[in-house]
DNA sequence: TGTACATCAGTGAACGCGCGTTCACTGATGTAC
DNA sequence: TGTACATCAGTGAACGCGCGTTCACTGATGTAC
């Protein structure tokens, strides 16, 4: 019967989720390289080979974790954005920044898995790339909304984007529609600036130097907004 | 005799260098987690335990590699800066940016070791922190030189640095003397922006999106210069 | 310059560990008639 | 509703591997008198 088939499948889905949960927890203690199928199986109370009923290899498990991570960060970003008035583009940008940071601080090893050094020997499959776009798309919509609302006023301090940039800009425009090359260039700076800050903060580069990180972060992201052309 | 003592010591120094060279090469193929004393020993034609004459543990070898890395990047930055006319502060900043990037592209795994996810289980000792400062000090001097030459004109688009930032700013001022909190905040943004860009580029975040990376990078760093208040 | 001794470099065997993955298997759960 | 069969989950043993680190040792290189 279809109800009993879903019974077995429900157990399967449940155990799959349990495996990824445990794996995620191990990631948080051992780091990406230390993720071991045997350790996960041990904690599941299973024999190590049983894991292979659920994931055909260690890399597939890693892939699942990466996709989950991108989705978690994407969801956090979407929620933060959705909670702001549509026309408050600066507020939306800042909300997104803080959402990414809060998530990163709560899940430092997952952040490292997504935005840190690539895991040696691991080749990211195509599925992860789609998941990675989720947060970026929200950011792109904020910028293009601001542009369409006429709220994006170039601060006029950057040199114009070079002609050689236009091909790459065209590709980025699929995520940030309608805006000029100049805006795309500045949007890229803000985006890399956000993650650059977080990587410094999470990977220890601020140790013994910056202590009130929330304050400095917030101010930095406001400056990025200003450079982007948003009202601050 | 002192000449014969230095003979033995010269061999020792030579072999120590050879070990770190091989380890560096392994780092470039296997990544930080895959660095193995046994593999290094094998390639040296030694038995694995012999390595312990030179490094008391795997972590000490890692520490040596990290310090070497920071020094290499620091030296590249120093040279790039020194090749510019002192009063061309914008040129000095751009030269530093390109020097860091060139080094990072030539040594991606070493870059990851220094600026990527921390190696799990490895606790960076104090020596590495001093070495890490070398490049930063050059950057700080450029900013403070520009300030002292009156070449640093605030673009006036950032909100003022919050009062809560002043304690951290004071700490940073030991590296960038004399400048205001506002300048320090903007200097921090440019610096994190540089490494944020490089991490995106090296860790794969630009894949399938940005292809002419040198062009986009150069333009981004010019924008950072402009935001910092340097003439562009 | 020659000898007695101390220091150091490198060997080889061993300890104890954990890993990913395969394979033939036992039972339990689901399906079709 | 009941039975015969197919699918799936989990077991347990094994393969083959590499790792960091310790230890007692042999020789060679350096030092002091």
Short mmCIF file of C-alpha atoms in Angstrom, two decimals, chain A residues 3-232:
data_model
loop_
_atom_site.label_atom_id
_atom_site.label_comp_id
_atom_site.label_asym_id
_atom_site.label_seq_id
_atom_site.Cartn_x
_atom_site.Cartn_y
_atom_site.Cartn_z
CA UNK A 3 0.83 4.44 3.04
CA UNK A 4 3.08 1.58 4.15
CA UNK A 5 5.59 2.32 1.44
CA UNK A 6 5.85 5.84 2.73
CA UNK A 7 6.27 4.31 6.20
CA UNK A 8 9.56 2.73 5.19
CA UNK A 9 10.47 5.83 3.28
CA UNK A 10 9.70 8.00 6.27
CA UNK A 11 12.14 6.03 8.38
CA UNK A 12 14.69 6.32 5.63
CA UNK A 13 14.24 10.09 5.40
CA UNK A 14 14.41 10.34 9.18
CA UNK A 15 17.67 8.40 9.40
CA UNK A 16 19.17 10.32 6.51
CA UNK A 17 18.43 13.51 8.36
CA UNK A 18 19.92 12.06 11.53
CA UNK A 19 23.12 11.18 9.70
CA UNK A 20 23.54 14.66 8.29
CA UNK A 21 22.78 16.15 11.71
CA UNK A 22 25.48 14.09 13.37
CA UNK A 23 27.87 14.79 10.52
CA UNK A 24 27.19 18.49 10.92
CA UNK A 25 27.99 18.24 14.60
CA UNK A 26 31.23 16.41 13.87
CA UNK A 27 32.10 19.08 11.35
CA UNK A 28 31.78 21.61 14.15
CA UNK A 29 34.27 19.78 16.36
CA UNK A 30 36.73 18.25 13.90
CA UNK A 31 36.54 20.48 10.87
CA UNK A 32 35.83 19.42 7.32
CA UNK A 33 38.86 17.18 6.90
CA UNK A 34 38.05 15.26 10.07
CA UNK A 35 34.58 14.21 8.97
CA UNK A 36 34.55 10.42 9.10
CA UNK A 37 31.84 8.00 8.05
CA UNK A 38 32.96 5.57 10.71
CA UNK A 39 32.61 8.14 13.47
CA UNK A 40 29.15 9.08 12.27
CA UNK A 41 28.14 5.42 12.11
CA UNK A 42 29.49 4.84 15.60
CA UNK A 43 27.35 7.63 16.95
CA UNK A 44 24.33 6.32 15.05
CA UNK A 45 24.84 2.97 16.78
CA UNK A 46 25.32 1.39 13.39
CA UNK A 47 28.10 -0.56 11.87
CA UNK A 48 30.15 1.63 9.53
CA UNK A 49 29.13 -0.13 6.34
CA UNK A 50 25.45 0.58 7.03
CA UNK A 51 26.00 4.24 6.21
CA UNK A 52 26.48 3.18 2.61
CA UNK A 53 22.73 2.46 2.44
CA UNK A 54 22.27 6.22 2.77
CA UNK A 55 25.29 7.83 1.18
CA UNK A 56 27.36 6.12 -1.49
CA UNK A 57 30.56 7.78 -0.30
CA UNK A 58 32.05 10.29 2.05
CA UNK A 59 32.06 12.92 -0.66
CA UNK A 60 28.32 12.59 -1.18
CA UNK A 61 27.79 13.21 2.50
CA UNK A 62 29.98 16.28 2.29
CA UNK A 63 28.01 17.47 -0.70
CA UNK A 64 24.79 17.10 1.27
CA UNK A 65 26.26 19.16 4.09
CA UNK A 66 27.41 21.86 1.72
CA UNK A 67 24.02 22.10 0.07
CA UNK A 68 22.29 22.19 3.45
CA UNK A 69 24.67 24.94 4.52
CA UNK A 70 24.02 27.11 1.49
CA UNK A 71 20.32 26.60 1.96
CA UNK A 72 20.48 27.52 5.63
CA UNK A 73 22.37 30.69 4.89
CA UNK A 74 20.10 31.41 1.94
CA UNK A 75 17.03 30.99 4.07
CA UNK A 76 18.42 33.23 6.80
CA UNK A 77 19.14 35.87 4.19
CA UNK A 78 15.70 35.56 2.64
CA UNK A 79 13.99 35.90 6.00
CA UNK A 80 16.08 38.90 6.99
CA UNK A 81 15.30 40.60 3.72
CA UNK A 82 11.60 39.77 3.88
CA UNK A 83 11.28 41.35 7.32
CA UNK A 84 12.22 44.79 5.97
CA UNK A 85 10.00 47.27 4.17
CA UNK A 86 10.59 46.81 0.44
CA UNK A 87 11.59 50.42 -0.15
CA UNK A 88 14.18 50.48 2.67
CA UNK A 89 17.00 49.19 0.53
CA UNK A 90 19.74 50.19 2.94
CA UNK A 91 17.92 48.43 5.76
CA UNK A 92 17.56 45.33 3.61
CA UNK A 93 21.26 45.31 2.81
CA UNK A 94 22.20 45.71 6.46
CA UNK A 95 19.72 43.03 7.48
CA UNK A 96 21.28 40.66 4.99
CA UNK A 97 24.78 41.44 6.25
CA UNK A 98 23.83 40.79 9.83
CA UNK A 99 21.93 37.64 8.92
CA UNK A 100 24.99 36.22 7.18
CA UNK A 101 27.20 37.19 10.07
CA UNK A 102 24.87 35.79 12.72
CA UNK A 103 24.64 32.53 10.86
CA UNK A 104 28.40 32.40 10.37
CA UNK A 105 29.10 33.03 14.05
CA UNK A 106 26.59 30.35 15.02
CA UNK A 107 28.04 27.85 12.53
CA UNK A 108 31.71 28.71 12.07
CA UNK A 109 32.78 25.36 10.69
CA UNK A 110 29.95 25.28 8.22
CA UNK A 111 30.90 28.79 7.17
CA UNK A 112 34.47 27.58 6.69
CA UNK A 113 33.19 24.68 4.62
CA UNK A 114 31.32 27.04 2.31
CA UNK A 115 33.59 30.07 2.15
CA UNK A 116 36.95 28.88 3.46
CA UNK A 117 39.70 26.83 1.89
CA UNK A 118 38.37 24.14 -0.42
CA UNK A 119 38.39 20.64 1.08
CA UNK A 120 41.43 18.88 -0.42
CA UNK A 121 40.45 16.17 -2.88
CA UNK A 122 36.82 17.20 -2.91
CA UNK A 123 35.37 18.33 -6.22
CA UNK A 124 32.16 20.32 -5.77
CA UNK A 125 29.40 18.97 -8.02
CA UNK A 126 26.99 21.19 -9.92
CA UNK A 127 24.19 20.94 -7.33
CA UNK A 128 26.21 22.87 -4.78
CA UNK A 129 26.64 25.75 -7.18
CA UNK A 130 22.90 26.23 -7.59
CA UNK A 131 22.43 26.17 -3.82
CA UNK A 132 25.22 28.70 -3.42
CA UNK A 133 23.34 31.22 -5.53
CA UNK A 134 20.35 31.43 -3.20
CA UNK A 135 21.70 34.15 -0.93
CA UNK A 136 23.37 35.99 -3.76
CA UNK A 137 20.06 36.23 -5.59
CA UNK A 138 18.48 38.05 -2.65
CA UNK A 139 21.36 40.48 -2.62
CA UNK A 140 21.04 41.02 -6.35
CA UNK A 141 17.34 41.78 -5.99
CA UNK A 142 18.02 44.39 -3.33
CA UNK A 143 20.48 46.19 -5.57
CA UNK A 144 18.25 46.03 -8.60
CA UNK A 145 15.18 47.10 -6.58
CA UNK A 146 17.12 50.11 -5.34
CA UNK A 147 18.18 50.91 -8.87
CA UNK A 148 14.66 50.64 -10.21
CA UNK A 149 13.34 52.83 -7.40
CA UNK A 150 15.92 55.46 -8.32
CA UNK A 151 17.45 55.08 -4.87
CA UNK A 152 20.91 54.24 -6.11
CA UNK A 153 22.95 57.42 -6.41
CA UNK A 154 26.53 56.91 -7.42
CA UNK A 155 28.83 58.56 -4.90
CA UNK A 156 30.97 59.46 -7.91
CA UNK A 157 34.27 58.61 -6.33
CA UNK A 158 35.13 55.39 -8.17
CA UNK A 159 36.79 55.49 -11.55
CA UNK A 160 34.46 54.20 -14.27
CA UNK A 161 34.47 50.44 -14.76
CA UNK A 162 36.93 49.50 -17.51
CA UNK A 163 35.57 48.34 -20.85
CA UNK A 164 37.20 44.94 -20.35
CA UNK A 165 34.85 44.39 -17.43
CA UNK A 166 31.69 44.51 -19.53
CA UNK A 167 31.62 40.82 -20.44
CA UNK A 168 31.79 39.72 -16.84
CA UNK A 169 29.32 42.43 -15.90
CA UNK A 170 26.86 41.01 -18.41
CA UNK A 171 27.06 37.65 -16.68
CA UNK A 172 26.48 39.18 -13.27
CA UNK A 173 23.52 41.09 -14.69
CA UNK A 174 21.55 37.85 -14.85
CA UNK A 175 21.47 38.15 -11.04
CA UNK A 176 21.33 41.94 -10.76
CA UNK A 177 19.17 42.95 -13.73
CA UNK A 178 19.20 46.31 -15.48
CA UNK A 179 22.03 47.99 -13.62
CA UNK A 180 25.12 49.54 -15.21
CA UNK A 181 28.60 48.06 -15.23
CA UNK A 182 29.62 50.62 -12.63
CA UNK A 183 26.93 49.51 -10.22
CA UNK A 184 27.84 45.88 -10.77
CA UNK A 185 31.45 46.59 -10.01
CA UNK A 186 30.50 48.35 -6.77
CA UNK A 187 28.03 45.62 -5.86
CA UNK A 188 30.81 43.08 -6.23
CA UNK A 189 33.02 45.11 -3.92
CA UNK A 190 30.39 45.24 -1.21
CA UNK A 191 29.68 41.52 -1.50
CA UNK A 192 33.33 40.48 -1.36
CA UNK A 193 33.81 43.03 1.41
CA UNK A 194 31.11 41.37 3.48
CA UNK A 195 32.65 37.92 3.20
CA UNK A 196 36.16 39.26 3.50
CA UNK A 197 35.23 40.80 6.81
CA UNK A 198 33.61 37.62 8.04
CA UNK A 199 36.55 35.48 7.00
CA UNK A 200 38.90 37.79 8.88
CA UNK A 201 36.66 37.66 11.91
CA UNK A 202 36.08 33.92 11.88
CA UNK A 203 39.53 32.78 10.83
CA UNK A 204 41.29 34.69 13.56
CA UNK A 205 42.76 37.66 11.72
CA UNK A 206 41.10 40.11 14.11
CA UNK A 207 42.46 38.40 17.22
CA UNK A 208 44.05 40.83 19.66
CA UNK A 209 43.11 43.76 17.43
CA UNK A 210 39.38 44.19 16.99
CA UNK A 211 37.24 43.29 19.97
CA UNK A 212 33.92 45.07 19.49
CA UNK A 213 33.33 43.33 16.22
CA UNK A 214 29.64 43.91 15.92
CA UNK A 215 30.13 47.65 16.05
CA UNK A 216 32.95 47.67 13.52
CA UNK A 217 31.10 45.27 11.27
CA UNK A 218 27.93 47.29 11.24
CA UNK A 219 29.79 50.47 10.45
CA UNK A 220 31.78 48.79 7.68
CA UNK A 221 28.65 47.49 6.04
CA UNK A 222 27.12 50.97 6.18
CA UNK A 223 30.17 52.32 4.41
CA UNK A 224 29.78 49.63 1.76
CA UNK A 225 26.17 50.70 1.36
CA UNK A 226 27.29 54.29 0.89
CA UNK A 227 29.86 53.34 -1.69
CA UNK A 228 27.25 51.29 -3.48
CA UNK A 229 25.09 54.41 -3.69
CA UNK A 230 22.46 53.57 -1.11
CA UNK A 231 21.32 56.31 1.27
CA UNK A 232 22.93 56.03 4.70
#
